[in-house]
Amino acid sequence: MVHLSTIAHEDDVVNGKLADGISKAHLQLINDDDSFTTSIYGSKFAAKDLPKHEMPETEMSRDVAYRLIKDHLSLDGNPILNLASFVTTYMEEEAEKLMTESFPKNFIDYEEYPQSADIQNRCVSMIGRLFNAPIGVEDDVGAVGTSCVGSSEAIMLAVLAMKRCWKNKRIAEGKPWDRPNIVMSAAVQVCWEKAARYFEVEEKLVYCTEERYVIDPEETVNLVDENTIGICAILGTTYTGEYEDVKAVNDLLTKKGLNTPIHVDAASGGFVAPFVMPDLEWDFRLEHVVSINVSGHKYGLVYPGVGWVVWRSAEYLPQELVFNINYLGADQASFTLNFSKGASQVIGQYYQLIRLGKHGYRAIMSNLTRTANYLSDSLAALGFIIMSKKSGEGLPLVAFRLPPQEDRSYDEFALAHHLRVRGWVVPAYTMAPNTENLKMLRVVVREDFTRNRCDSLIVDIRQSQHLLEQMDRESIKKQQEYINKYNTSSGKATHNHPKFRREKHSLQGKTGKTHAIC
Amino acid sequence: MSLARHGAPSDTVYSMITDELDLDGRPNLNLASFVNTYLDPNARSLLTSNLAKNLADNDEYPALLSFSTRCVSILANLWNASPSQTAVGSPTVGSSEAIHLAGLSLKRRWQARMKSQGKNIHDPGPNIIMGSNAQVALLKFARYFEVEARVLPVSEKSNFCLDPEAVRENVDENTIGVFVILGSTYTGHYEPVERVCEVLDEVEREKGWGVDVHVDAASGGFVAPFAYAGAGQKWNFELPRVKSINVSGHKYGLVTPGIGWIVWRDEKYLPEELIFELHYLGGTEKSYTLNFSRPGAQVVVQYYNLIHLGFGGYREIMENCLANARVLSRALEQTGWYKCVSDIHRPVNNNNNNNISNVAGKIKSAVEGAINEGQEEKETSAGYTPGLPVVSFRFADEFKREFPHIKQEDVSLLLRARQWIIPNYALPPSENHTEILRVVIRESMSFDLLDRLVTDIIQVTEQLIDHDEVDLSIIRKQSRQRHPNRKKDREEKQQGKDQKKESVKEKVEDGAKRLERGIHRSVC
């Protein structure tokens, strides 16, 4: 059998040579401007980098821009596997629709969007009552409140109000008012430090100990002096979710005859405790509590962008902080740090409040508590030390750490990194100062964290642990570095300005405490 | 109102709330606000699909974060940040937050300077300078952060804006900075940033006080860079004294409410002690914001707009807005009944205050003209006084003489009945004998709609001319009956009883001149 082959023609010999062949291949790549495109991926834009530094000179068609942005955003994490954050990631379709329709509404534009403003008032009223706020018959008694972008703004406003009340009192007494201080736990969220720093109030910290992750009421009250503008008590610390004993602080103040105001930071707990532990006294039932903040976008079950702050009565909100704005004949008083903002979230909050009712919220929070209990028990069975409270005595989250063991070659951070590779974001933290660099892991149980998903998490924790136990110290270290660098976004981040890294003025800079994401 | 014991089905609640929200006004006919109300379907879809994302959660949403970094970078370039310096910036909820942050950094820098010189920072304490046309956020900053606000009177001569000479007289060594507004919300005039900087340069030469400038370009930051008219002067980081600039993404940045931006010309102007670091899974995040968890969807849309529209697209839109504003201004002045207080429809030559920029403007227009040659001749804003696409107008003097009984407020009221929202308010304190009606021309104000607006304004004015005083008093009375409802407003509860009586009394006496009492007009 022979292969039949053709004898090449002379032309073919000349033109078919490989050396010339290169010139023969007529590349016909389109280099025209696209007036229209086959598909987005056939357009010139798909072959280019998205503009990063300079605005492009010319337009890009909107579907191209849309698709390219959407594709880029697919690199964002999956919110459902993010067990680090308290922030709501699920809302019903109807709620989403309502919120979408309300995008263009500017919340502060009361004259134009009176209903949106009215809806805020209803929410304030409902939330105030939920916190047992005194209800006045006349206008100048009774609780007042406002919506905010989140608990940070709420806390800044509350600190500002407490500072001004204190200052006014000092001025009236003819005493100096240049050294205000505020008493708070060392486990506070970073915005408390910010508020103190930005408004020039000295921080007096109540430190945690290895066994106690919340403030000690006695110690707290002892820190109070004539320059104390107020005490911050946290209803659900971000580390272990434990509720601080507001009642004990309140009673001690009464016993000592002090009149220091208490602000309760109920960012997470404000929508949990009233439903799961209605008898726990932490709110306006206590006489010294003057203001409370809560995040609507945490257990209030709304997408990010809404918080609430309520004051016991208008007297705790100094007149000079409230700006009156006259807009088209409608007088409005405003006490916010932000001005124009979207109305969607407030409308979303109202939707959730009336859609779910107390019964609905209680049902959801009960389920969360059950799931948290289940996860706690399972992790305890795996040999972890559980640091959070169970059965509604704290937030529905599980904080846990590895049992003390000399010869173990891995720590909580290594475990967190391994879970990260499996898609779970379970953060590891170093606890608040004076807890001997206690490390811990934290799982926040949110509305969309079902029992089923909880089981998958437990399986993955067990497997990661097995894997880690089989590795030696050196390879764990190497692997951890690798994961940190390539598998976490923060490891890859380039946006952090070197100048502002490693600051030394905050609790974190000074003590190595890590701030829990909330 | 208390939380219901039992809930209701989601679709029922949805309909209930939607029906109730129908009582809200129509965003498009609200000519009082700068806030953008239009989004194209793709932008809307991006907004919806990113609704659940938290901008503060950088580890979970790295792509979101990279968009915000790109936006800051694009804005810094747009405002001529020097490549030799490292500009830093941040997204904010709006310009209010941005102004607080800028003011706070000014204050801290001043404190550091005074401390290093061994001077007292408490007595007499810091002050900050701004015009009385300032938006309420600027005054809020001063009040909340305990800085004395030196609010300088404005005059017709200064275009109802900050007067550089007044700055010279009021600046001292305790001045932490000057807020200069690019785009006064009253009349849309740009404040003379360049001149203010020159004055401050002279002050520094004479007295040695180096006072920095923050430009509040909430509205103008997205208009001046694109319009052919520019700002008529240098206003951005070209001027070394301008240390920070803020802009609202939700105004002419064409995003829906909830986004603002702030950029510092160099990292060294952002005092380190204001930055907080957050460690998270091995990485670090630094943060300088007043808000923490907040929606990130607006950042996505801002980036979408920047790359979808590009420089050219923004320019087209801003030029359209300015052209429409000129049409409206001319139409109003042609009736002879109205006089415009805003100047964007006046050719640049007639304006005394902008002589310096004339030449530049002319050259620019000549160049642009050459570029556009061959295309259909299209008038640009190049030959006109620079400003925001805002039309502020009042009754002409002759009209007032002829019909003394007609009040400008009535025009606003009657237009309201035709669905248009056009506010009528007094100019800043020293000029508050003048009331103006203000129309903000936004992207969504098409020529067609403008035509209807002009017709309606003319019809309404004719209607007023035809009626005698008695009829008009009835209109006013009716409108006042709306007020009892407003008393229920939350805010009034916050005020003490006495205050309330006072404000009711004021309302009867005179609805207009309350600014002295801390009541701020004009929303932006």
mmCIF file of C-alpha atoms in Angstrom, chain A residues 50-63 65-66 69-70 72-73 75-79 82 84-85 87-89 92 94 96-106 108-116 118-122 125-126 129-130 138-140 144-146 149-150 152-153 156 160 163-164 167 189-190 193-194 197-200 275 297 303-305 314 317 319-342 345 347 350-351 353-359 362 416-417 420 425-427 429 484 488-491 495-497 499-503 505-506 508 514-515 517-518, chain B residues 1-11 13-14 16-18 20-21 23-27 30 32-33 35-38 40-42 44-48 50-54 56-67 69-70 73-74 77-78 86 88 93-94 96-97 100 104 107-108 111 135-136 139-140 143-146 226 250 256-258 267-268 270-295 300 303-304 306-314 316 412 416 421-424 482-483 486 489-497 499-500 507 514 518-524:
data_model
loop_
_atom_site.group_PDB
_atom_site.id
_atom_site.type_symbol
_atom_site.label_atom_id
_atom_site.label_comp_id
_atom_site.label_asym_id
_atom_site.label_seq_id
_atom_site.Cartn_x
_atom_site.Cartn_y
_atom_site.Cartn_z
ATOM 1 C CA LEU A 50 -11.954 48.464 31.530
ATOM 2 C CA PRO A 51 -11.005 52.095 32.149
ATOM 3 C CA LYS A 52 -9.421 52.467 35.534
ATOM 4 C CA HIS A 53 -7.893 55.868 35.868
ATOM 5 C CA GLU A 54 -9.142 58.229 33.262
ATOM 6 C CA MET A 55 -12.595 58.697 31.894
ATOM 7 C CA PRO A 56 -12.833 57.314 28.376
ATOM 8 C CA GLU A 57 -13.150 59.988 25.714
ATOM 9 C CA THR A 58 -16.045 58.350 23.964
ATOM 10 C CA GLU A 59 -19.171 56.543 24.936
ATOM 11 C CA MET A 60 -19.647 52.830 25.193
ATOM 12 C CA SER A 61 -22.996 51.323 24.376
ATOM 13 C CA ARG A 62 -24.970 50.650 27.471
ATOM 14 C CA ASP A 63 -25.389 46.913 27.045
ATOM 15 C CA ALA A 65 -20.972 48.583 29.742
ATOM 16 C CA TYR A 66 -23.599 46.623 31.614
ATOM 17 C CA ILE A 69 -19.443 45.436 34.738
ATOM 18 C CA LYS A 70 -21.638 42.507 35.564
ATOM 19 C CA HIS A 72 -16.401 41.925 36.713
ATOM 20 C CA LEU A 73 -18.789 41.828 39.640
ATOM 21 C CA LEU A 75 -15.710 38.023 41.137
ATOM 22 C CA ASP A 76 -17.427 39.231 44.279
ATOM 23 C CA GLY A 77 -18.050 36.619 46.921
ATOM 24 C CA ASN A 78 -21.217 34.670 47.372
ATOM 25 C CA PRO A 79 -23.134 36.413 50.152
ATOM 26 C CA ASN A 82 -20.383 34.733 54.019
ATOM 27 C CA ALA A 84 -18.823 36.849 58.810
ATOM 28 C CA SER A 85 -21.373 39.551 58.295
ATOM 29 C CA VAL A 87 -25.773 42.373 57.121
ATOM 30 C CA THR A 88 -28.916 41.079 55.458
ATOM 31 C CA THR A 89 -28.469 39.332 52.138
ATOM 32 C CA GLU A 92 -38.444 38.751 49.416
ATOM 33 C CA GLU A 94 -41.856 41.961 46.579
ATOM 34 C CA GLU A 96 -36.875 44.020 46.252
ATOM 35 C CA LYS A 97 -39.402 45.298 43.762
ATOM 36 C CA LEU A 98 -40.573 48.010 46.104
ATOM 37 C CA MET A 99 -37.036 49.071 46.773
ATOM 38 C CA THR A 100 -36.132 49.119 43.091
ATOM 39 C CA GLU A 101 -39.084 51.326 42.342
ATOM 40 C CA SER A 102 -37.988 53.728 45.032
ATOM 41 C CA PHE A 103 -34.386 54.195 43.877
ATOM 42 C CA PRO A 104 -34.842 57.675 42.450
ATOM 43 C CA LYS A 105 -36.546 58.944 45.577
ATOM 44 C CA ASN A 106 -34.459 61.241 47.655
ATOM 45 C CA ILE A 108 -34.734 63.935 52.653
ATOM 46 C CA ASP A 109 -36.950 65.588 50.081
ATOM 47 C CA TYR A 110 -39.988 65.593 52.380
ATOM 48 C CA GLU A 111 -42.035 67.937 50.286
ATOM 49 C CA GLU A 112 -41.715 65.834 47.198
ATOM 50 C CA TYR A 113 -41.936 62.446 48.835
ATOM 51 C CA PRO A 114 -44.172 62.992 51.850
ATOM 52 C CA GLN A 115 -45.219 59.357 52.014
ATOM 53 C CA SER A 116 -41.643 58.167 52.294
ATOM 54 C CA ASP A 118 -44.354 59.395 56.754
ATOM 55 C CA ILE A 119 -43.195 55.817 56.454
ATOM 56 C CA GLN A 120 -40.038 56.699 58.352
ATOM 57 C CA ASN A 121 -42.147 58.160 61.163
ATOM 58 C CA ARG A 122 -44.157 54.981 61.359
ATOM 59 C CA SER A 125 -42.786 54.794 66.179
ATOM 60 C CA MET A 126 -42.906 51.008 65.860
ATOM 61 C CA ARG A 129 -42.522 51.030 71.074
ATOM 62 C CA LEU A 130 -40.625 47.820 70.562
ATOM 63 C CA GLU A 138 -47.953 66.277 74.449
ATOM 64 C CA ASP A 139 -45.454 67.213 71.856
ATOM 65 C CA ASP A 140 -42.422 67.857 73.980
ATOM 66 C CA VAL A 144 -38.028 60.993 69.204
ATOM 67 C CA GLY A 145 -35.992 59.179 66.624
ATOM 68 C CA THR A 146 -34.686 59.185 63.124
ATOM 69 C CA VAL A 149 -27.572 55.126 56.952
ATOM 70 C CA GLY A 150 -26.488 52.626 59.537
ATOM 71 C CA SER A 152 -22.339 54.186 62.666
ATOM 72 C CA GLU A 153 -24.219 57.344 61.847
ATOM 73 C CA MET A 156 -22.143 59.436 65.984
ATOM 74 C CA LEU A 160 -22.865 64.162 69.698
ATOM 75 C CA LYS A 163 -21.638 65.433 74.497
ATOM 76 C CA ARG A 164 -23.726 68.525 73.899
ATOM 77 C CA LYS A 167 -21.497 70.504 77.819
ATOM 78 C CA GLN A 189 -17.181 48.320 67.239
ATOM 79 C CA VAL A 190 -14.739 50.647 65.509
ATOM 80 C CA GLU A 193 -13.602 54.768 68.586
ATOM 81 C CA LYS A 194 -14.238 56.923 65.553
ATOM 82 C CA ARG A 197 -11.850 60.539 68.062
ATOM 83 C CA TYR A 198 -13.723 62.710 65.614
ATOM 84 C CA PHE A 199 -15.728 64.536 68.246
ATOM 85 C CA GLU A 200 -12.778 64.824 70.613
ATOM 86 C CA PHE A 275 -38.601 38.812 70.289
ATOM 87 C CA HIS A 297 -29.845 46.086 57.867
ATOM 88 C CA TYR A 303 -30.537 45.317 52.704
ATOM 89 C CA PRO A 304 -27.642 47.589 53.724
ATOM 90 C CA GLY A 305 -28.280 51.273 54.224
ATOM 91 C CA ALA A 314 -36.563 65.509 73.068
ATOM 92 C CA LEU A 317 -31.456 66.009 71.865
ATOM 93 C CA GLN A 319 -31.908 72.064 70.191
ATOM 94 C CA GLU A 320 -28.739 73.485 68.671
ATOM 95 C CA LEU A 321 -27.885 70.205 66.982
ATOM 96 C CA VAL A 322 -31.128 70.097 65.078
ATOM 97 C CA PHE A 323 -31.076 72.105 61.915
ATOM 98 C CA ASN A 324 -34.312 73.449 60.594
ATOM 99 C CA ILE A 325 -34.613 73.378 56.909
ATOM 100 C CA ASN A 326 -37.341 75.096 55.070
ATOM 101 C CA TYR A 327 -38.132 73.560 51.788
ATOM 102 C CA LEU A 328 -41.058 74.721 49.739
ATOM 103 C CA GLY A 329 -42.849 75.925 52.820
ATOM 104 C CA ALA A 330 -42.484 72.677 54.729
ATOM 105 C CA ASP A 331 -40.332 73.095 57.776
ATOM 106 C CA GLN A 332 -38.269 70.074 58.564
ATOM 107 C CA ALA A 333 -35.860 69.488 61.357
ATOM 108 C CA SER A 334 -32.852 67.429 60.552
ATOM 109 C CA PHE A 335 -30.270 65.756 62.721
ATOM 110 C CA THR A 336 -28.157 63.676 60.411
ATOM 111 C CA LEU A 337 -24.634 63.551 59.151
ATOM 112 C CA ASN A 338 -25.816 62.556 55.714
ATOM 113 C CA PHE A 339 -28.321 64.506 53.754
ATOM 114 C CA SER A 340 -29.575 63.283 50.412
ATOM 115 C CA LYS A 341 -29.891 59.526 50.381
ATOM 116 C CA GLY A 342 -32.120 56.875 48.888
ATOM 117 C CA GLN A 345 -34.183 51.081 52.597
ATOM 118 C CA ILE A 347 -39.469 51.613 52.627
ATOM 119 C CA TYR A 350 -41.534 49.330 56.705
ATOM 120 C CA TYR A 351 -42.358 46.455 54.392
ATOM 121 C CA LEU A 353 -42.214 45.383 59.813
ATOM 122 C CA ILE A 354 -45.764 45.137 58.548
ATOM 123 C CA ARG A 355 -45.234 42.066 56.425
ATOM 124 C CA LEU A 356 -43.754 40.003 59.226
ATOM 125 C CA GLY A 357 -45.314 41.576 62.279
ATOM 126 C CA LYS A 358 -44.118 40.614 65.724
ATOM 127 C CA HIS A 359 -45.123 37.058 65.072
ATOM 128 C CA ARG A 362 -40.345 36.032 66.453
ATOM 129 C CA ALA A 416 -10.385 30.006 58.769
ATOM 130 C CA HIS A 417 -8.129 29.987 55.733
ATOM 131 C CA ARG A 420 -12.081 29.998 52.877
ATOM 132 C CA VAL A 425 -16.079 33.008 54.930
ATOM 133 C CA VAL A 426 -15.708 32.236 58.631
ATOM 134 C CA PRO A 427 -13.536 34.934 60.143
ATOM 135 C CA TYR A 429 -10.354 37.238 65.294
ATOM 136 C CA ASN A 484 -3.748 34.454 52.472
ATOM 137 C CA THR A 488 -8.468 36.123 50.066
ATOM 138 C CA SER A 489 -9.360 39.429 48.545
ATOM 139 C CA SER A 490 -7.801 41.415 51.332
ATOM 140 C CA GLY A 491 -4.538 39.589 50.754
ATOM 141 C CA HIS A 495 -5.951 49.824 47.457
ATOM 142 C CA ASN A 496 -4.610 50.182 50.949
ATOM 143 C CA HIS A 497 -2.483 53.176 51.120
ATOM 144 C CA LYS A 499 0.891 55.750 54.513
ATOM 145 C CA PHE A 500 -2.188 54.838 56.484
ATOM 146 C CA ARG A 501 -1.209 51.281 57.242
ATOM 147 C CA ARG A 502 -0.140 50.246 60.657
ATOM 148 C CA GLU A 503 -1.633 53.188 62.453
ATOM 149 C CA HIS A 505 -3.721 55.237 67.603
ATOM 150 C CA SER A 506 -6.650 52.852 67.676
ATOM 151 C CA GLN A 508 -6.273 47.712 67.051
ATOM 152 C CA THR A 514 -9.091 42.824 65.376
ATOM 153 C CA HIS A 515 -12.342 44.483 64.610
ATOM 154 C CA ILE A 517 -16.992 42.866 60.714
ATOM 155 C CA CYS A 518 -20.582 43.639 61.432
ATOM 156 C CA MET B 1 -48.243 53.072 65.759
ATOM 157 C CA SER B 2 -46.913 49.777 66.920
ATOM 158 C CA LEU B 3 -45.566 46.672 65.300
ATOM 159 C CA ALA B 4 -48.495 44.496 64.207
ATOM 160 C CA ARG B 5 -48.939 41.291 66.160
ATOM 161 C CA HIS B 6 -49.333 39.244 63.047
ATOM 162 C CA GLY B 7 -47.934 39.858 59.614
ATOM 163 C CA ALA B 8 -49.613 39.890 56.221
ATOM 164 C CA PRO B 9 -48.889 38.143 52.918
ATOM 165 C CA SER B 10 -46.083 39.675 50.931
ATOM 166 C CA ASP B 11 -48.108 40.583 47.823
ATOM 167 C CA VAL B 13 -48.215 44.338 51.732
ATOM 168 C CA TYR B 14 -46.550 45.137 48.448
ATOM 169 C CA MET B 16 -50.612 48.434 50.106
ATOM 170 C CA ILE B 17 -47.264 50.146 50.209
ATOM 171 C CA THR B 18 -47.149 50.836 46.471
ATOM 172 C CA GLU B 20 -49.565 54.578 49.433
ATOM 173 C CA LEU B 21 -46.367 55.624 47.708
ATOM 174 C CA LEU B 23 -49.105 59.889 46.899
ATOM 175 C CA ASP B 24 -45.464 60.834 46.552
ATOM 176 C CA GLY B 25 -44.666 63.411 43.916
ATOM 177 C CA ARG B 26 -43.362 62.657 40.470
ATOM 178 C CA PRO B 27 -39.603 62.811 40.560
ATOM 179 C CA ASN B 30 -39.685 68.109 40.728
ATOM 180 C CA ALA B 32 -36.546 71.927 42.949
ATOM 181 C CA SER B 33 -33.983 69.235 43.371
ATOM 182 C CA VAL B 35 -30.893 64.895 42.685
ATOM 183 C CA ASN B 36 -30.896 62.696 39.647
ATOM 184 C CA THR B 37 -34.018 60.672 39.036
ATOM 185 C CA TYR B 38 -33.395 58.914 35.743
ATOM 186 C CA ASP B 40 -31.395 53.673 32.040
ATOM 187 C CA PRO B 41 -32.656 50.077 32.259
ATOM 188 C CA ASN B 42 -29.180 48.606 32.467
ATOM 189 C CA ARG B 44 -31.335 50.009 37.062
ATOM 190 C CA SER B 45 -30.667 46.348 36.622
ATOM 191 C CA LEU B 46 -27.147 46.746 38.010
ATOM 192 C CA LEU B 47 -28.549 48.627 40.955
ATOM 193 C CA THR B 48 -31.089 45.914 41.689
ATOM 194 C CA ASN B 50 -26.245 44.660 43.755
ATOM 195 C CA LEU B 51 -28.785 45.796 46.283
ATOM 196 C CA ALA B 52 -27.673 43.323 48.919
ATOM 197 C CA LYS B 53 -23.999 44.232 48.753
ATOM 198 C CA ASN B 54 -22.384 46.006 51.640
ATOM 199 C CA ALA B 56 -17.983 48.130 53.977
ATOM 200 C CA ASP B 57 -17.421 44.417 53.499
ATOM 201 C CA ASN B 58 -14.337 44.680 51.359
ATOM 202 C CA ASP B 59 -13.245 41.137 51.764
ATOM 203 C CA GLU B 60 -16.487 39.723 50.542
ATOM 204 C CA TYR B 61 -16.971 42.180 47.689
ATOM 205 C CA PRO B 62 -13.566 42.891 46.168
ATOM 206 C CA ALA B 63 -14.951 43.802 42.744
ATOM 207 C CA LEU B 64 -17.166 46.422 44.300
ATOM 208 C CA LEU B 65 -14.153 47.842 46.014
ATOM 209 C CA SER B 66 -12.114 47.943 42.829
ATOM 210 C CA PHE B 67 -14.885 49.949 41.171
ATOM 211 C CA THR B 69 -11.063 52.788 43.650
ATOM 212 C CA ARG B 70 -11.385 53.321 39.909
ATOM 213 C CA SER B 73 -8.984 57.638 40.390
ATOM 214 C CA ILE B 74 -11.070 58.829 37.446
ATOM 215 C CA ASN B 77 -7.766 62.807 37.051
ATOM 216 C CA LEU B 78 -10.825 64.691 35.932
ATOM 217 C CA THR B 86 -0.749 60.785 45.530
ATOM 218 C CA VAL B 88 -6.561 59.770 47.956
ATOM 219 C CA VAL B 93 -23.204 58.554 51.167
ATOM 220 C CA GLY B 94 -23.507 62.049 49.812
ATOM 221 C CA SER B 96 -22.793 65.988 53.471
ATOM 222 C CA GLU B 97 -20.631 63.156 54.696
ATOM 223 C CA HIS B 100 -17.819 66.558 57.331
ATOM 224 C CA LEU B 104 -12.558 67.402 60.018
ATOM 225 C CA LYS B 107 -9.532 71.035 61.611
ATOM 226 C CA ARG B 108 -7.018 68.362 62.530
ATOM 227 C CA GLN B 111 -4.729 71.722 65.394
ATOM 228 C CA GLN B 135 -25.746 74.627 52.015
ATOM 229 C CA VAL B 136 -26.828 73.420 55.446
ATOM 230 C CA LEU B 139 -23.022 74.819 58.765
ATOM 231 C CA LYS B 140 -23.722 71.442 60.304
ATOM 232 C CA ARG B 143 -21.778 73.101 64.683
ATOM 233 C CA TYR B 144 -21.143 69.389 65.197
ATOM 234 C CA PHE B 145 -17.375 69.620 65.176
ATOM 235 C CA GLU B 146 -17.276 72.797 67.233
ATOM 236 C CA PHE B 226 -17.464 68.827 30.814
ATOM 237 C CA HIS B 250 -26.356 61.528 42.753
ATOM 238 C CA THR B 256 -29.742 57.812 42.123
ATOM 239 C CA PRO B 257 -29.472 59.072 45.711
ATOM 240 C CA GLY B 258 -26.881 57.672 48.062
ATOM 241 C CA GLU B 267 -2.254 61.733 51.187
ATOM 242 C CA LYS B 268 -0.473 64.136 53.510
ATOM 243 C CA LEU B 270 -5.437 63.447 55.443
ATOM 244 C CA PRO B 271 -4.205 63.330 59.045
ATOM 245 C CA GLU B 272 -3.247 59.863 60.018
ATOM 246 C CA GLU B 273 -5.017 59.873 63.336
ATOM 247 C CA LEU B 274 -8.361 60.064 61.592
ATOM 248 C CA ILE B 275 -7.868 56.804 59.768
ATOM 249 C CA PHE B 276 -8.911 53.564 61.364
ATOM 250 C CA GLU B 277 -7.563 50.259 60.287
ATOM 251 C CA LEU B 278 -9.572 47.101 60.206
ATOM 252 C CA HIS B 279 -7.877 43.736 60.166
ATOM 253 C CA TYR B 280 -9.772 41.060 58.522
ATOM 254 C CA LEU B 281 -8.685 37.581 57.587
ATOM 255 C CA GLY B 282 -5.099 38.647 57.353
ATOM 256 C CA GLY B 283 -5.687 41.719 55.214
ATOM 257 C CA THR B 284 -6.158 45.260 56.335
ATOM 258 C CA GLU B 285 -8.682 47.888 55.438
ATOM 259 C CA LYS B 286 -8.297 51.493 56.317
ATOM 260 C CA SER B 287 -11.355 53.534 56.806
ATOM 261 C CA TYR B 288 -12.212 57.190 57.049
ATOM 262 C CA THR B 289 -15.958 57.462 56.932
ATOM 263 C CA LEU B 290 -18.776 58.419 59.213
ATOM 264 C CA ASN B 291 -20.905 55.582 57.958
ATOM 265 C CA PHE B 292 -19.840 51.996 57.957
ATOM 266 C CA SER B 293 -22.120 49.354 56.491
ATOM 267 C CA ARG B 294 -23.898 50.918 53.560
ATOM 268 C CA PRO B 295 -25.163 49.967 50.127
ATOM 269 C CA VAL B 300 -21.439 50.249 40.579
ATOM 270 C CA TYR B 303 -18.720 53.403 37.430
ATOM 271 C CA TYR B 304 -21.225 52.256 34.822
ATOM 272 C CA LEU B 306 -18.415 56.897 33.837
ATOM 273 C CA ILE B 307 -17.477 54.235 31.342
ATOM 274 C CA HIS B 308 -20.752 54.058 29.478
ATOM 275 C CA LEU B 309 -21.022 57.776 28.877
ATOM 276 C CA GLY B 310 -17.353 58.605 28.817
ATOM 277 C CA PHE B 311 -16.173 62.176 28.670
ATOM 278 C CA GLY B 312 -18.100 62.779 25.449
ATOM 279 C CA GLY B 313 -21.347 61.452 26.824
ATOM 280 C CA TYR B 314 -21.194 63.541 29.968
ATOM 281 C CA GLU B 316 -23.371 66.017 25.599
ATOM 282 C CA SER B 412 -45.114 78.558 42.816
ATOM 283 C CA ARG B 416 -47.816 73.136 42.002
ATOM 284 C CA ILE B 421 -42.566 71.798 41.827
ATOM 285 C CA ILE B 422 -40.749 75.102 41.613
ATOM 286 C CA PRO B 423 -39.779 76.516 44.969
ATOM 287 C CA ASN B 424 -39.914 80.193 45.814
ATOM 288 C CA ARG B 482 -52.025 72.593 54.294
ATOM 289 C CA HIS B 483 -49.794 73.609 57.119
ATOM 290 C CA ARG B 486 -47.078 69.551 58.657
ATOM 291 C CA ASP B 489 -44.019 66.371 61.464
ATOM 292 C CA ARG B 490 -41.563 64.599 63.645
ATOM 293 C CA GLU B 491 -39.229 67.519 63.700
ATOM 294 C CA GLU B 492 -41.645 69.891 65.285
ATOM 295 C CA LYS B 493 -41.994 67.501 68.136
ATOM 296 C CA GLN B 494 -38.312 67.811 68.666
ATOM 297 C CA GLN B 495 -38.521 71.494 69.152
ATOM 298 C CA GLY B 496 -39.448 72.904 72.487
ATOM 299 C CA LYS B 497 -42.919 74.276 72.994
ATOM 300 C CA GLN B 499 -39.921 77.467 69.858
ATOM 301 C CA LYS B 500 -43.011 76.104 68.276
ATOM 302 C CA LYS B 507 -45.399 81.823 59.688
ATOM 303 C CA ARG B 514 -36.512 83.191 58.634
ATOM 304 C CA GLY B 518 -31.268 79.136 61.699
ATOM 305 C CA ILE B 519 -33.815 77.971 59.186
ATOM 306 C CA HIS B 520 -32.141 77.031 55.980
ATOM 307 C CA ARG B 521 -33.805 77.163 52.681
ATOM 308 C CA SER B 522 -33.108 75.433 49.421
ATOM 309 C CA VAL B 523 -32.567 71.748 49.308
ATOM 310 C CA CYS B 524 -30.085 70.333 46.901
#
